[in-house]
Every structure is written in C-alpha cells, then in structure tokens.
Amino acid sequence: MPPSKDRRQDIHNSETPVLCRACEARHKGICGALTTDQLVHLSKHTTRRAVERETELVQIGEDITQYSNILGGVVKLTKLMSDGRQQIVGLQFAPDFIGRPFSRQSNTTAEAATTVRVCSFPKTVLEEIINQAPDLEHRLHEQSLRELDEARDWLLTLGRKTAREKVASFLCLIADHIDPEAENSGQEAHFDLPLKRADIADFLGLTIETVSRQITKLRKESLITVENNRHITVPDMAVLREAATPEI
Amino acid sequence: MPPSKDRRQDIHNSETPVLCRACEARHKGICGALTTDQLVHLSKHTTRRAVERETELVQIGEDITQYSNILGGVVKLTKLMSDGRQQIVGLQFAPDFIGRPFSRQSNTTAEAATTVRVCSFPKTVLEEIINQAPDLEHRLHEQSLRELDEARDWLLTLGRKTAREKVASFLCLIADHIDPEAENSGQEAHFDLPLKRADIADFLGLTIETVSRQITKLRKESLITVENNRHITVPDMAVLREAATPEI
DNA sequence: CGTCCTATTGAAATTCTTCAACACTCGTGG
DNA sequence: CCACGAGTGTTGAAGAATTTCAATAGGACG
C-alpha cells in the first residue's frame, strides 16, 4: 500500500489540524500524546476512510505497513485454524489503536465487525514520531496493557464459564462499551449488538445454536429483551452481571 | 551490590554489580535496557530470594508495592471465581518481568508453580528509572506485547481446541520453553512438567481427570512417554505439534 | 504404619455440539 | 407485485465430548 496523498496544505505549523480537532483519538486515544507540530506532521500522512463490515483491515501473517485509529464502529481480531475453526481474540472500539507495534507481521486478522471509520497512517511515520515523543510509546504501552488485561479476563470466561455465563458476560462487555452510563445496579441499558450470532459464537468458543439458545433463555427469564435480533435492553445490569459472574 | 575491581571499559565510575553479571535478566530481560549507573542504583534496592512452590508473589486486587524478575522456575498467573473455579491466564519463565506496570493494583495473582528464584525491587525505584531510561519502558512494552500475543494464542486454544489438542498444545508450550533445542521436526524433547495435573487443568480449562485421560492416550499412542508422572519425553516434536494444531 | 497428596481409571450424568428443519428479512429481477 | 434466493436466526432431537462422582493406587513423610 502506498502512503496516502497530502490532502491539505499548512498555513501555520502550529495549529491543530482541522480533522483532528473533534477526534476522539486526539483526546482519549494515542494522539493525545502528540504536540501540535507532531499532529500536523502525522496528519499529512493520514487517510480517513470508512470500511464496510466484513472487510479485513489487517491480515494475519501479513507484513505490517500501516497502523490505524478507530474513529467509530467495532473491529474484531480473529485467529483461524486450517480446518476452519475460528476464534475472536479481541474486540476493539473507538478510539482504540489497531496494529501490533514492533513486529514485522501481524499475529491476528483485524476485520470490521460493523461499518468502521478509521484514520490510518504508515508504519514508518508512527515509528518516526515514537522516536521523538516518548510519551507516545507510553500511550501505546497503556493500550497494550489494557488489551492484555482484557485478554486475560476473557481467558477466564472461555476456560471456566458455562455457555449461559459466557453469553451474559458478552452482553455485559458490549453494554459497558456502548452504553457505559448504565454501569451500576438497577440501571437499564440499551444497545445494538455489533456482532451477528456467528461472531458471538466465535468470540465465546461456542456454536451459533448454543448462543441462540442461551439468548432465548435469558430473554425468557426476563434478564434481557430482544428486538429485531440485534437490539438488546437490559432492565437491570446488576442482574445480568450476576448471571455473567455468579457471586458465591 | 558494592562494586569490586576489574572491568576497565567503564566510562563512569561505577561497575556492573556482581550479582547482575551472570544474570539472565541483565541480558535478555529488562535490565538490558539499563546503563551501568542505573544498574548500580537499581541493585541497591533489589532483593534476591527463593520462593517455595505454591507461594503467592502478588495477590489479585492487592496494591502493587514491588516488581520482580524471574531468575529461575515457573510462575503462574491465576484468576479465581468466588465459587472456586480457577483459570491460569499466563505462565512465566526466566527472565520474565513480573508485575503490572502503571496500575495501582494487580489483575491477577502470581504464584510460584515450582520453586522460583526472583530478584525484586520496589515499585518506586522502577518508576524512577523508567523516567530516566526510555528504553526501559520499551523493554517492558515488548514484554507486554509478548504476553499479549501468548494470551491471544491461548484464547484460540481454550475456545476452539479439543481436550486432546489442548493437552498437546500445553506439552508443546512447555517443551518450547524448557527444551528449546528440540524446536524442529524429528527432534526428541525431554523435560519435567513444572505443573501438577490440577494446574494443567486450570491452565487448559479442563478437569484433572480429563487431563489425566488425555495424557494417558497420548502415551498409549506413543506421542510421548511419561516417567514418574512428571518427566516427559517427546520422540518427535513435529508429531506432537500436529496433535496440538492439526493442519488441514 | 497411617495419612496426605497426587494421579489414574471407570461408570453415570450433563453440557454442548451436530444435524436437520424451519422462519424471517431484505434486495433483486421477472 | 410477487417470487426467489441469500443471509441470518431459532428450535428440536440425537449424538459426542467432557464433567462429575466414586473408587483405587503409589509415593513422601512423620
């Protein structure tokens, strides 16, 4: 992939690029570590684009040429066995950073689960800025550690939870990302599932039939309501959390 | 810790601490990022000690006060549910770094699986040196990324592999760490299992009975031989790898 | 010698998967 | 406008893999 074309010329070196001003990655993502000048430099090499669902952003084993920030939508990181068994090993949301730093090749495939908006830039530019801005590596490190924490939480879910607990855990995970207001007990949460049943199954290490049955059960027990197969309402997050991680 | 004579190539007035000279962490671990002066400073605050098996090095949810390097032995990182279900979410070997940087509390319990030798130092000293040596954070980042890669590989194993494949995968993992010479096809590998059956079960998300049965099967099919329950010989690593990750 | 810890083995029970059928939605084109 | 097919999701029944329960055995140690 050739690097992106310059799309805007700078009048002043020291103004935050227009595109970055309202960007979530600028504040909560890795770009928050950059000075205005660095942002300007980076923005000369970035491309924003929308990616259709089911499109691969990074392929496993492929040489890494660019990195991205997620501006919107959900990205799934997957691994595939040669006989077709598949596992989703991570889900990423805005303003997450996509890509494996300091590695020639990617260890996972990154694929758009929904329509995704990304801001991409060449590997070389990121590496260049890392050398000038140690705080950028710190941000990347923090993100890696967050992903590690999430992966380890998920290991417990995959290794030790029942199908019912797995599905409830998944619903909690999505609720926490998409409707974070409803964190606490007694709160109602609303959200659309960004994944279809097959993806949920690949995330939970189950079959689609088992996922479907467990969703039906949770619905019949009134822990959730489902509209159009994708829209979920959770009357009480605390109850769902208890189904995901039983206490005593 | 006090420097002795010899080693003339030192520009500064300090010398590599005696204890660090033969240390694996000095070369392959994070201490390789430090200058001699920084090593001297760090070594003034380090304690080396042996830790008996089943001893907790770090407790989940506990405030982090110190970090360690593993000098020898195997450390397991575990998560526990309130009803007793347990999952090992990582195994660490020398010269790995133990501890979650940039977090007040630990997300996992770190426990000695075998007798372990560690070199520990206070959290504050590490943080102090990180500020002076950006390369140290880079090393820590590389370790975090390695752990993330391993955790994601394991997600595939837990989510999508059969009990037989899980046990074979575990044996490959241990063989690769303890007898790394036998990487390639046709090679014989020898090693002692650092984990008892209950730990292996907690690592693989299985019961001890299933682990035992699968080991017995692999033995009867001559993929491995077992002595004293703990010592394993793998006549051909390629065959075991095929059992762990079937191709086509 | 008895006890604790670890590991193995068998039989029954359970969970989850597999296989199969069917229902719903959506866009396309006759 | 409706038929058609593809993609998605649900449900039922049978089957398989794994767990649970129970019994046994060996080694380490006081």
PDB file of N, CA, C and O in Angstrom, chain B residues 42 45-47 49 56-69 97-108 110 119-128:
ATOM      1  N   LEU B  42      19.766   0.527  40.792  1.00  0.00           N
ATOM      2  CA  LEU B  42      18.691  -0.452  40.994  1.00  0.00           C
ATOM      3  C   LEU B  42      19.137  -1.545  41.967  1.00  0.00           C
ATOM      4  O   LEU B  42      18.390  -1.944  42.869  1.00  0.00           O
ATOM      5  N   HIS B  45      18.625  -1.585  45.638  1.00  0.00           N
ATOM      6  CA  HIS B  45      17.285  -1.777  46.203  1.00  0.00           C
ATOM      7  C   HIS B  45      16.704  -3.148  45.906  1.00  0.00           C
ATOM      8  O   HIS B  45      15.544  -3.394  46.182  1.00  0.00           O
ATOM      9  N   THR B  46      17.489  -4.010  45.305  1.00  0.00           N
ATOM     10  CA  THR B  46      16.954  -5.329  44.948  1.00  0.00           C
ATOM     11  C   THR B  46      17.189  -6.351  46.047  1.00  0.00           C
ATOM     12  O   THR B  46      18.136  -6.239  46.830  1.00  0.00           O
ATOM     13  N   THR B  47      16.289  -7.312  46.104  1.00  0.00           N
ATOM     14  CA  THR B  47      16.475  -8.473  46.973  1.00  0.00           C
ATOM     15  C   THR B  47      16.328  -9.708  46.110  1.00  0.00           C
ATOM     16  O   THR B  47      15.346  -9.835  45.378  1.00  0.00           O
ATOM     17  N   ARG B  49      15.733 -13.703  46.222  1.00  0.00           N
ATOM     18  CA  ARG B  49      15.269 -14.703  47.178  1.00  0.00           C
ATOM     19  C   ARG B  49      14.687 -15.884  46.441  1.00  0.00           C
ATOM     20  O   ARG B  49      14.310 -15.800  45.264  1.00  0.00           O
ATOM     21  N   GLU B  56       2.371 -17.258  47.051  1.00  0.00           N
ATOM     22  CA  GLU B  56       1.891 -16.143  46.236  1.00  0.00           C
ATOM     23  C   GLU B  56       2.910 -15.029  46.223  1.00  0.00           C
ATOM     24  O   GLU B  56       3.365 -14.574  47.267  1.00  0.00           O
ATOM     25  N   LEU B  57       3.265 -14.585  45.019  1.00  0.00           N
ATOM     26  CA  LEU B  57       4.187 -13.463  44.870  1.00  0.00           C
ATOM     27  C   LEU B  57       3.425 -12.156  44.828  1.00  0.00           C
ATOM     28  O   LEU B  57       3.864 -11.138  45.348  1.00  0.00           O
ATOM     29  N   VAL B  58       2.300 -12.171  44.149  1.00  0.00           N
ATOM     30  CA  VAL B  58       1.445 -10.992  44.040  1.00  0.00           C
ATOM     31  C   VAL B  58       0.019 -11.482  44.177  1.00  0.00           C
ATOM     32  O   VAL B  58      -0.341 -12.510  43.600  1.00  0.00           O
ATOM     33  N   GLN B  59      -0.770 -10.752  44.943  1.00  0.00           N
ATOM     34  CA  GLN B  59      -2.146 -11.181  45.105  1.00  0.00           C
ATOM     35  C   GLN B  59      -3.079 -10.295  44.300  1.00  0.00           C
ATOM     36  O   GLN B  59      -2.866  -9.084  44.205  1.00  0.00           O
ATOM     37  N   ILE B  60      -4.101 -10.908  43.729  1.00  0.00           N
ATOM     38  CA  ILE B  60      -5.032 -10.162  42.899  1.00  0.00           C
ATOM     39  C   ILE B  60      -5.731  -9.109  43.748  1.00  0.00           C
ATOM     40  O   ILE B  60      -6.069  -9.353  44.899  1.00  0.00           O
ATOM     41  N   GLY B  61      -5.872  -7.911  43.159  1.00  0.00           N
ATOM     42  CA  GLY B  61      -6.558  -6.842  43.860  1.00  0.00           C
ATOM     43  C   GLY B  61      -5.699  -6.149  44.896  1.00  0.00           C
ATOM     44  O   GLY B  61      -6.092  -5.121  45.456  1.00  0.00           O
ATOM     45  N   GLU B  62      -4.530  -6.700  45.141  1.00  0.00           N
ATOM     46  CA  GLU B  62      -3.625  -6.143  46.150  1.00  0.00           C
ATOM     47  C   GLU B  62      -2.892  -4.940  45.573  1.00  0.00           C
ATOM     48  O   GLU B  62      -2.606  -4.898  44.383  1.00  0.00           O
ATOM     49  N   ASP B  63      -2.585  -3.959  46.400  1.00  0.00           N
ATOM     50  CA  ASP B  63      -1.790  -2.840  45.936  1.00  0.00           C
ATOM     51  C   ASP B  63      -0.392  -3.327  45.577  1.00  0.00           C
ATOM     52  O   ASP B  63       0.216  -4.112  46.310  1.00  0.00           O
ATOM     53  N   ILE B  64       0.098  -2.843  44.455  1.00  0.00           N
ATOM     54  CA  ILE B  64       1.410  -3.267  43.990  1.00  0.00           C
ATOM     55  C   ILE B  64       2.470  -2.440  44.704  1.00  0.00           C
ATOM     56  O   ILE B  64       2.415  -1.210  44.681  1.00  0.00           O
ATOM     57  N   THR B  65       3.409  -3.103  45.351  1.00  0.00           N
ATOM     58  CA  THR B  65       4.483  -2.367  46.013  1.00  0.00           C
ATOM     59  C   THR B  65       5.837  -2.710  45.403  1.00  0.00           C
ATOM     60  O   THR B  65       6.779  -1.942  45.519  1.00  0.00           O
ATOM     61  N   GLN B  66       5.916  -3.876  44.755  1.00  0.00           N
ATOM     62  CA  GLN B  66       7.193  -4.218  44.153  1.00  0.00           C
ATOM     63  C   GLN B  66       7.018  -5.024  42.875  1.00  0.00           C
ATOM     64  O   GLN B  66       5.979  -5.603  42.615  1.00  0.00           O
ATOM     65  N   TYR B  67       8.081  -5.003  42.084  1.00  0.00           N
ATOM     66  CA  TYR B  67       8.149  -5.795  40.857  1.00  0.00           C
ATOM     67  C   TYR B  67       9.293  -6.778  40.993  1.00  0.00           C
ATOM     68  O   TYR B  67      10.136  -6.654  41.875  1.00  0.00           O
ATOM     69  N   SER B  68       9.312  -7.778  40.092  1.00  0.00           N
ATOM     70  CA  SER B  68      10.382  -8.774  40.158  1.00  0.00           C
ATOM     71  C   SER B  68      10.806  -9.223  38.771  1.00  0.00           C
ATOM     72  O   SER B  68      10.037  -9.116  37.812  1.00  0.00           O
ATOM     73  N   ASN B  69      12.005  -9.742  38.707  1.00  0.00           N
ATOM     74  CA  ASN B  69      12.428 -10.513  37.552  1.00  0.00           C
ATOM     75  C   ASN B  69      12.523 -11.960  37.980  1.00  0.00           C
ATOM     76  O   ASN B  69      12.994 -12.253  39.094  1.00  0.00           O
ATOM     77  N   PHE B  97       9.625 -10.529  33.428  1.00  0.00           N
ATOM     78  CA  PHE B  97       9.308  -9.492  34.408  1.00  0.00           C
ATOM     79  C   PHE B  97       7.938  -9.803  34.999  1.00  0.00           C
ATOM     80  O   PHE B  97       7.007 -10.127  34.273  1.00  0.00           O
ATOM     81  N   ILE B  98       7.801  -9.704  36.321  1.00  0.00           N
ATOM     82  CA  ILE B  98       6.516  -9.946  36.976  1.00  0.00           C
ATOM     83  C   ILE B  98       5.958  -8.640  37.498  1.00  0.00           C
ATOM     84  O   ILE B  98       6.638  -7.914  38.232  1.00  0.00           O
ATOM     85  N   GLY B  99       4.717  -8.372  37.157  1.00  0.00           N
ATOM     86  CA  GLY B  99       4.068  -7.179  37.698  1.00  0.00           C
ATOM     87  C   GLY B  99       3.355  -6.410  36.604  1.00  0.00           C
ATOM     88  O   GLY B  99       3.706  -6.495  35.440  1.00  0.00           O
ATOM     89  N   ARG B 100       2.353  -5.664  37.001  1.00  0.00           N
ATOM     90  CA  ARG B 100       1.573  -4.883  36.057  1.00  0.00           C
ATOM     91  C   ARG B 100       2.014  -3.430  36.185  1.00  0.00           C
ATOM     92  O   ARG B 100       1.685  -2.766  37.174  1.00  0.00           O
ATOM     93  N   PRO B 101       2.784  -2.937  35.194  1.00  0.00           N
ATOM     94  CA  PRO B 101       3.221  -1.551  35.282  1.00  0.00           C
ATOM     95  C   PRO B 101       2.030  -0.597  35.196  1.00  0.00           C
ATOM     96  O   PRO B 101       1.008  -0.928  34.598  1.00  0.00           O
ATOM     97  N   PHE B 102       2.170   0.562  35.776  1.00  0.00           N
ATOM     98  CA  PHE B 102       1.193   1.660  35.645  1.00  0.00           C
ATOM     99  C   PHE B 102      -0.186   1.320  36.170  1.00  0.00           C
ATOM    100  O   PHE B 102      -1.189   1.799  35.660  1.00  0.00           O
ATOM    101  N   SER B 103      -0.247   0.474  37.159  1.00  0.00           N
ATOM    102  CA  SER B 103      -1.543   0.168  37.747  1.00  0.00           C
ATOM    103  C   SER B 103      -1.354   0.082  39.250  1.00  0.00           C
ATOM    104  O   SER B 103      -0.315  -0.376  39.723  1.00  0.00           O
ATOM    105  N   ARG B 104      -2.333   0.572  39.970  1.00  0.00           N
ATOM    106  CA  ARG B 104      -2.176   0.528  41.427  1.00  0.00           C
ATOM    107  C   ARG B 104      -2.284  -0.907  41.913  1.00  0.00           C
ATOM    108  O   ARG B 104      -1.545  -1.342  42.803  1.00  0.00           O
ATOM    109  N   GLN B 105      -3.249  -1.630  41.315  1.00  0.00           N
ATOM    110  CA  GLN B 105      -3.496  -2.985  41.791  1.00  0.00           C
ATOM    111  C   GLN B 105      -3.210  -4.017  40.716  1.00  0.00           C
ATOM    112  O   GLN B 105      -3.208  -3.715  39.535  1.00  0.00           O
ATOM    113  N   SER B 106      -3.007  -5.235  41.171  1.00  0.00           N
ATOM    114  CA  SER B 106      -2.769  -6.319  40.228  1.00  0.00           C
ATOM    115  C   SER B 106      -4.085  -6.945  39.783  1.00  0.00           C
ATOM    116  O   SER B 106      -5.038  -7.053  40.554  1.00  0.00           O
ATOM    117  N   ASN B 107      -4.143  -7.363  38.532  1.00  0.00           N
ATOM    118  CA  ASN B 107      -5.339  -8.005  37.982  1.00  0.00           C
ATOM    119  C   ASN B 107      -5.292  -9.518  38.083  1.00  0.00           C
ATOM    120  O   ASN B 107      -6.245 -10.193  37.701  1.00  0.00           O
ATOM    121  N   THR B 108      -4.158 -10.026  38.464  1.00  0.00           N
ATOM    122  CA  THR B 108      -4.014 -11.479  38.576  1.00  0.00           C
ATOM    123  C   THR B 108      -3.221 -11.776  39.845  1.00  0.00           C
ATOM    124  O   THR B 108      -2.544 -10.907  40.389  1.00  0.00           O
ATOM    125  N   ALA B 110      -0.078 -13.854  41.175  1.00  0.00           N
ATOM    126  CA  ALA B 110       1.126 -14.526  40.675  1.00  0.00           C
ATOM    127  C   ALA B 110       1.591 -15.500  41.744  1.00  0.00           C
ATOM    128  O   ALA B 110       1.785 -15.114  42.899  1.00  0.00           O
ATOM    129  N   CYS B 119      14.335 -11.731  41.639  1.00  0.00           N
ATOM    130  CA  CYS B 119      15.066 -10.523  42.022  1.00  0.00           C
ATOM    131  C   CYS B 119      14.018  -9.427  42.077  1.00  0.00           C
ATOM    132  O   CYS B 119      13.447  -9.052  41.059  1.00  0.00           O
ATOM    133  N   SER B 120      13.732  -8.931  43.280  1.00  0.00           N
ATOM    134  CA  SER B 120      12.628  -7.980  43.458  1.00  0.00           C
ATOM    135  C   SER B 120      13.138  -6.592  43.798  1.00  0.00           C
ATOM    136  O   SER B 120      14.215  -6.438  44.383  1.00  0.00           O
ATOM    137  N   PHE B 121      12.325  -5.597  43.438  1.00  0.00           N
ATOM    138  CA  PHE B 121      12.687  -4.211  43.735  1.00  0.00           C
ATOM    139  C   PHE B 121      11.405  -3.413  43.893  1.00  0.00           C
ATOM    140  O   PHE B 121      10.370  -3.759  43.333  1.00  0.00           O
ATOM    141  N   PRO B 122      11.479  -2.305  44.647  1.00  0.00           N
ATOM    142  CA  PRO B 122      10.265  -1.537  44.911  1.00  0.00           C
ATOM    143  C   PRO B 122       9.730  -0.882  43.644  1.00  0.00           C
ATOM    144  O   PRO B 122      10.495  -0.466  42.778  1.00  0.00           O
ATOM    145  N   LYS B 123       8.422  -0.766  43.623  1.00  0.00           N
ATOM    146  CA  LYS B 123       7.727  -0.087  42.528  1.00  0.00           C
ATOM    147  C   LYS B 123       8.311   1.307  42.261  1.00  0.00           C
ATOM    148  O   LYS B 123       8.526   1.688  41.111  1.00  0.00           O
ATOM    149  N   THR B 124       8.571   2.023  43.350  1.00  0.00           N
ATOM    150  CA  THR B 124       9.046   3.409  43.192  1.00  0.00           C
ATOM    151  C   THR B 124      10.379   3.482  42.447  1.00  0.00           C
ATOM    152  O   THR B 124      10.602   4.390  41.648  1.00  0.00           O
ATOM    153  N   VAL B 125      11.272   2.510  42.732  1.00  0.00           N
ATOM    154  CA  VAL B 125      12.575   2.540  42.077  1.00  0.00           C
ATOM    155  C   VAL B 125      12.419   2.286  40.581  1.00  0.00           C
ATOM    156  O   VAL B 125      13.040   2.948  39.738  1.00  0.00           O
ATOM    157  N   LEU B 126      11.561   1.337  40.228  1.00  0.00           N
ATOM    158  CA  LEU B 126      11.339   1.082  38.806  1.00  0.00           C
ATOM    159  C   LEU B 126      10.816   2.338  38.120  1.00  0.00           C
ATOM    160  O   LEU B 126      11.296   2.732  37.055  1.00  0.00           O
ATOM    161  N   GLU B 127       9.846   2.959  38.752  1.00  0.00           N
ATOM    162  CA  GLU B 127       9.232   4.141  38.133  1.00  0.00           C
ATOM    163  C   GLU B 127      10.235   5.264  37.959  1.00  0.00           C
ATOM    164  O   GLU B 127      10.254   5.969  36.946  1.00  0.00           O
ATOM    165  N   GLU B 128      11.111   5.392  38.953  1.00  0.00           N
ATOM    166  CA  GLU B 128      12.155   6.397  38.895  1.00  0.00           C
ATOM    167  C   GLU B 128      13.083   6.136  37.697  1.00  0.00           C
ATOM    168  O   GLU B 128      13.384   7.048  36.918  1.00  0.00           O
TER     169      GLU B 128
END
